[in-house]
Coordinates of C-alpha atoms in Angstrom, one line a residue:
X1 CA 54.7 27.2 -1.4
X2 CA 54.1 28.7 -4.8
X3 CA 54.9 26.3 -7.9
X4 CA 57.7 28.9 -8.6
X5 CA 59.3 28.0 -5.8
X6 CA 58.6 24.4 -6.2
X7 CA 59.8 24.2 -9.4
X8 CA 63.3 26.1 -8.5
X9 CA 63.9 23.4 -5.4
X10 CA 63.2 20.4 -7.5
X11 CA 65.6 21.8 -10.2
X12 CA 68.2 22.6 -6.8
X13 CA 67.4 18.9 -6.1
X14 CA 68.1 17.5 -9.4
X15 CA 71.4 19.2 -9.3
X16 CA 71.9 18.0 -5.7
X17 CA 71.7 14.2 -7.4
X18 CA 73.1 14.5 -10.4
X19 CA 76.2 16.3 -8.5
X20 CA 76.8 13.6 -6.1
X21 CA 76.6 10.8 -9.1
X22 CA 79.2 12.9 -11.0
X23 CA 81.5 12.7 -7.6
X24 CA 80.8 9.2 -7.0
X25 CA 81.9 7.9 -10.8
X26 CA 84.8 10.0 -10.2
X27 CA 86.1 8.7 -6.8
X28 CA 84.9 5.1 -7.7
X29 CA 87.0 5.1 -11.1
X30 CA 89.9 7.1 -9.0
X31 CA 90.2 4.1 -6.4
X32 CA 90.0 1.1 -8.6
X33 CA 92.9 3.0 -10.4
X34 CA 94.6 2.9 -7.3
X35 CA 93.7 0.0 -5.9
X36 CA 94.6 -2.2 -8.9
X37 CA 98.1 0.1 -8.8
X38 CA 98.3 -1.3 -4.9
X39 CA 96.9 -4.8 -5.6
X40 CA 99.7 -5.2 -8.7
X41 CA 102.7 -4.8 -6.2
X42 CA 101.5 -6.7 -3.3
X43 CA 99.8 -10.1 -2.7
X44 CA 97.7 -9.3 0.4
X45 CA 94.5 -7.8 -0.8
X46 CA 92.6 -8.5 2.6
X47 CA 95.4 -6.4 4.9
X48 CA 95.2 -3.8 1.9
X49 CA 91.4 -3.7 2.8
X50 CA 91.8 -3.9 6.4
X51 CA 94.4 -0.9 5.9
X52 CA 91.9 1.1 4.1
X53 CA 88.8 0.5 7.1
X54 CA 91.2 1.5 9.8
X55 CA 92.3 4.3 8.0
X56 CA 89.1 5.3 7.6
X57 CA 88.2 4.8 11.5
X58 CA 90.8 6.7 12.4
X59 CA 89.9 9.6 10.6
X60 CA 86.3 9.7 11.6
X61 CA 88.0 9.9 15.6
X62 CA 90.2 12.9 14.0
X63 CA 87.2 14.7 12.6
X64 CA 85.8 13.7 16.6
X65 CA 88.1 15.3 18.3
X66 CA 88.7 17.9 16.3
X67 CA 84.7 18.7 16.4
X68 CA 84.1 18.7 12.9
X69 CA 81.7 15.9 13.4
X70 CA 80.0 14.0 16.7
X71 CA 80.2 10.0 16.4
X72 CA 79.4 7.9 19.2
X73 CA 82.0 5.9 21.6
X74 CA 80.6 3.4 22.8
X75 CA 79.4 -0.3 21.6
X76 CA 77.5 -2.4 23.2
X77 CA 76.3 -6.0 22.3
X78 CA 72.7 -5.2 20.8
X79 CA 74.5 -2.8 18.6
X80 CA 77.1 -5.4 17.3
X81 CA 73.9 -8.3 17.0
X82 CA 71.7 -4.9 15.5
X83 CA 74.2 -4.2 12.7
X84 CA 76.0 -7.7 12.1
X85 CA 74.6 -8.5 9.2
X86 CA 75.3 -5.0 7.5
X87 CA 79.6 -5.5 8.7
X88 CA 79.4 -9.1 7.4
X89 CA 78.2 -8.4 4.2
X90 CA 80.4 -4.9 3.7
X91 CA 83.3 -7.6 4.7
X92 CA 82.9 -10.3 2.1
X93 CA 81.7 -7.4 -0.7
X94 CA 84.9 -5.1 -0.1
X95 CA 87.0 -8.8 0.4
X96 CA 85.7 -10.5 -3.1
X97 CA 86.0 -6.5 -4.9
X98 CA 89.7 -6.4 -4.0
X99 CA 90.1 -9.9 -5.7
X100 CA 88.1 -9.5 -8.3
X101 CA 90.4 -5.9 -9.3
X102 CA 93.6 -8.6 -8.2
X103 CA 92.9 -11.2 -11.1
X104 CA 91.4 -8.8 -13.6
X105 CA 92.5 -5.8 -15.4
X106 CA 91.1 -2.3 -14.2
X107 CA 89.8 -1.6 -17.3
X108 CA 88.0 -5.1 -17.3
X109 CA 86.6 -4.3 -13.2
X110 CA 83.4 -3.1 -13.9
X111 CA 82.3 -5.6 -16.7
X112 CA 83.4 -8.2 -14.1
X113 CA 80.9 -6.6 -11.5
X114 CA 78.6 -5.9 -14.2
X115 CA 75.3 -7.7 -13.0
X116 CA 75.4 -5.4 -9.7
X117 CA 72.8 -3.5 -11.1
X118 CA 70.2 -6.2 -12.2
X119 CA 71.1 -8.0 -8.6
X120 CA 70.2 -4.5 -6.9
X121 CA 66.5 -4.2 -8.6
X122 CA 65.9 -8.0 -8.0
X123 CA 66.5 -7.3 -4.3
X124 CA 65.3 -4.4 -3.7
X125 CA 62.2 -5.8 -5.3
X126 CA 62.1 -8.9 -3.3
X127 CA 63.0 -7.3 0.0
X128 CA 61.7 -3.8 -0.2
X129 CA 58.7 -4.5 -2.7
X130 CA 60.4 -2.0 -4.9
X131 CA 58.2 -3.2 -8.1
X132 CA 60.7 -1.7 -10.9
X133 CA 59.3 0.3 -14.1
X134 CA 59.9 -0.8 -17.6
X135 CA 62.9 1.8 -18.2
X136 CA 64.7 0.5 -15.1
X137 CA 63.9 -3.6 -16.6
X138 CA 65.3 -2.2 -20.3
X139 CA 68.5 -0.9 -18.3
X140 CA 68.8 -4.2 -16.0
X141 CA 69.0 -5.9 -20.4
X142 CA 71.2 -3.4 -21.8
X143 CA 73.8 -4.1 -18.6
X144 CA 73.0 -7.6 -18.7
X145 CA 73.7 -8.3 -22.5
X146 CA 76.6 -5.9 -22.1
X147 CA 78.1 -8.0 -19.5
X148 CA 77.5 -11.8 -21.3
X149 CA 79.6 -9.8 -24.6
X150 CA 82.2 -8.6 -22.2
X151 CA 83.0 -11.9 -21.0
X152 CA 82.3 -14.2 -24.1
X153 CA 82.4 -12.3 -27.0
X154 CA 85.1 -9.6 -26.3
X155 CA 88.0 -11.3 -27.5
X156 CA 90.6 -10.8 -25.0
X157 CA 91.9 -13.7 -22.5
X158 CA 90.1 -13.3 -19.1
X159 CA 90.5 -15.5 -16.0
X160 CA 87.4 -17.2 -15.0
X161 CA 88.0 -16.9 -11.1
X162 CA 88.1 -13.3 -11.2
X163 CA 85.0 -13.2 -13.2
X164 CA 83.2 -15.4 -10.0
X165 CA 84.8 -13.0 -7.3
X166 CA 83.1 -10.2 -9.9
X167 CA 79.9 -12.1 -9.7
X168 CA 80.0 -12.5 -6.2
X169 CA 81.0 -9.3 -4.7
X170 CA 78.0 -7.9 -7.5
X171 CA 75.3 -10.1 -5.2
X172 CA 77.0 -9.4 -1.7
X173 CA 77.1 -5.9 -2.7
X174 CA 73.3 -5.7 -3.9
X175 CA 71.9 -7.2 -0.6
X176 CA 74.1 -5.0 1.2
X177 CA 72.4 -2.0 -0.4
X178 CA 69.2 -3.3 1.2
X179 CA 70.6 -4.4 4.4
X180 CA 71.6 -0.7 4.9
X181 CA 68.3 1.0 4.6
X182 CA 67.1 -1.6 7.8
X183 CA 70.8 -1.1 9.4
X184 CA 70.2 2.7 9.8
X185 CA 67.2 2.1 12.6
X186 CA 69.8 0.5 14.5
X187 CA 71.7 4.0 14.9
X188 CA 68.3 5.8 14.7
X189 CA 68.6 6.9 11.4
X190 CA 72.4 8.7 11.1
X191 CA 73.8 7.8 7.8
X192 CA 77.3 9.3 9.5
X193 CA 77.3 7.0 12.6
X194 CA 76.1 4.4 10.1
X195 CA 79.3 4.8 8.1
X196 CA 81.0 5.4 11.3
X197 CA 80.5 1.7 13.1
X198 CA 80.7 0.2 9.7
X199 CA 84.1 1.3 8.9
X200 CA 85.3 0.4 13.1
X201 CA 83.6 -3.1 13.3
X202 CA 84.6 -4.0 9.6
X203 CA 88.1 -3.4 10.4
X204 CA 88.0 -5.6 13.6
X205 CA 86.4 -8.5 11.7
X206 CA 89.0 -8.3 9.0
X207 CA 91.9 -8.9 11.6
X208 CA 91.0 -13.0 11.7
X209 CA 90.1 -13.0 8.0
X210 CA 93.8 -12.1 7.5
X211 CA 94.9 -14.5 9.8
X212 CA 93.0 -17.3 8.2
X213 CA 94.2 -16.1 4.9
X214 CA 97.7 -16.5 5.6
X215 CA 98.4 -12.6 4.8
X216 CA 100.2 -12.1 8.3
X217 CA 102.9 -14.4 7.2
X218 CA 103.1 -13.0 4.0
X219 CA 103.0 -9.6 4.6
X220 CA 106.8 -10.5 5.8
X221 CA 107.8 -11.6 2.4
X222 CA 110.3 -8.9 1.0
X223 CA 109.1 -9.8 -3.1
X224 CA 105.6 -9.1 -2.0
X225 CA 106.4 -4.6 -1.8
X226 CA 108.1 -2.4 -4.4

């Protein structure tokens, strides 16, 4: 390959990435907009996630069957012990997110989940030995110090618990970020049947989690919906 056309595919590449980021910060900022419009009319933030996973299942077995895409159909019990701690974790990340966007305003959402990123290097350095440069260390401060003024020097009246969900679903979410990269041997390697058995099994798991909640009950209530 000539360093012409080496040059041209890491400039493709570079594109590639900083295209995807750009659709990610869109869709992210898009849902917590919706899902803080959703969370303000209802008081059952686990069935609204367990709505949101089965929806999502259900579309990967539309895509299926209309052959857009190929996911597998079968589980089996070294798959589920394989890829339990990856469902567990997406479970109590996606659970403690919703609460954290129910007892905070959207605009305060990402300074509550603002140490996500210094919890991401820390594991990924103490599980992956991904030793972190010093501009990645100045970015974990600048996030850091921006999310200690957001919560005590910002003025405005903020409730502690949603903070700690914040918190929380910032550490779940970090290890999960790991756990994925080991998760994917499990479905030799697919990123799409990954996402696929993520989305199904997460959705099973959260039909107890509601039940212990006491959302099935309160789903009923006619004050809780618009």
């Amino acid at each position: 390959m000539s360093p012409q056309n080496g040059a041209r595919g890491q400039q493709q590449n570079n594109h590639l990435v900083m295209g995807t980021v750009l659709f990610y910060l869109v869709a992210a900022l898009a849902m917590v907009m919706a899902n803080k419009w959703v969370l303000k009319s209802t008081d059952v933030p686990l069935f609204f996630l367990f709505t949101q996973l089965a929806i999502a299942a259900l579309l990967f077995l539309a895509c299926h069957a209309a052959k857009l895409i190929q996911v597998p159909l079968f589980i089996d019990a070294q798959l589920i012990k394989g890829l339990a701690p990856m469902v567990l974790l997406n479970v109590f990340g996606l659970s403690f997110s919703n609460y954290t966007l129910k007892y905070v305003d959207a605009s305060f959402y990402q300074i509550a989940r603002g140490l996500l990123l210094p919890f991401t290097v820390a594991t990924s350095y103490i599980w992956l030995n991904a030793r972190p440069c010093l501009r990645i260390l100045l970015a974990c401060s600048v996030v850091t110090l921006g999310f200690f003024v957001g919560i005590f020097l910002d003025g405005e009246e903020i409730l502690m618990l949603g903070i700690g969900f914040g918190v929380a679903s910032s550490a779940i979410t970090a290890v999960h970020s790991v756990v994925i990269k080991k998760s994917l041997d499990v479905v030799k390697g697919s990123a799409m049947h990954l996402s696929w058995y993520t989305n199904l099994l997460s959705a099973v798991l959260m039909i107890p989690l509601i039940a212990l909640a006491g959302e099935g009950t309160r789903y009923h209530e006619p004050h809780l919906w618009p």
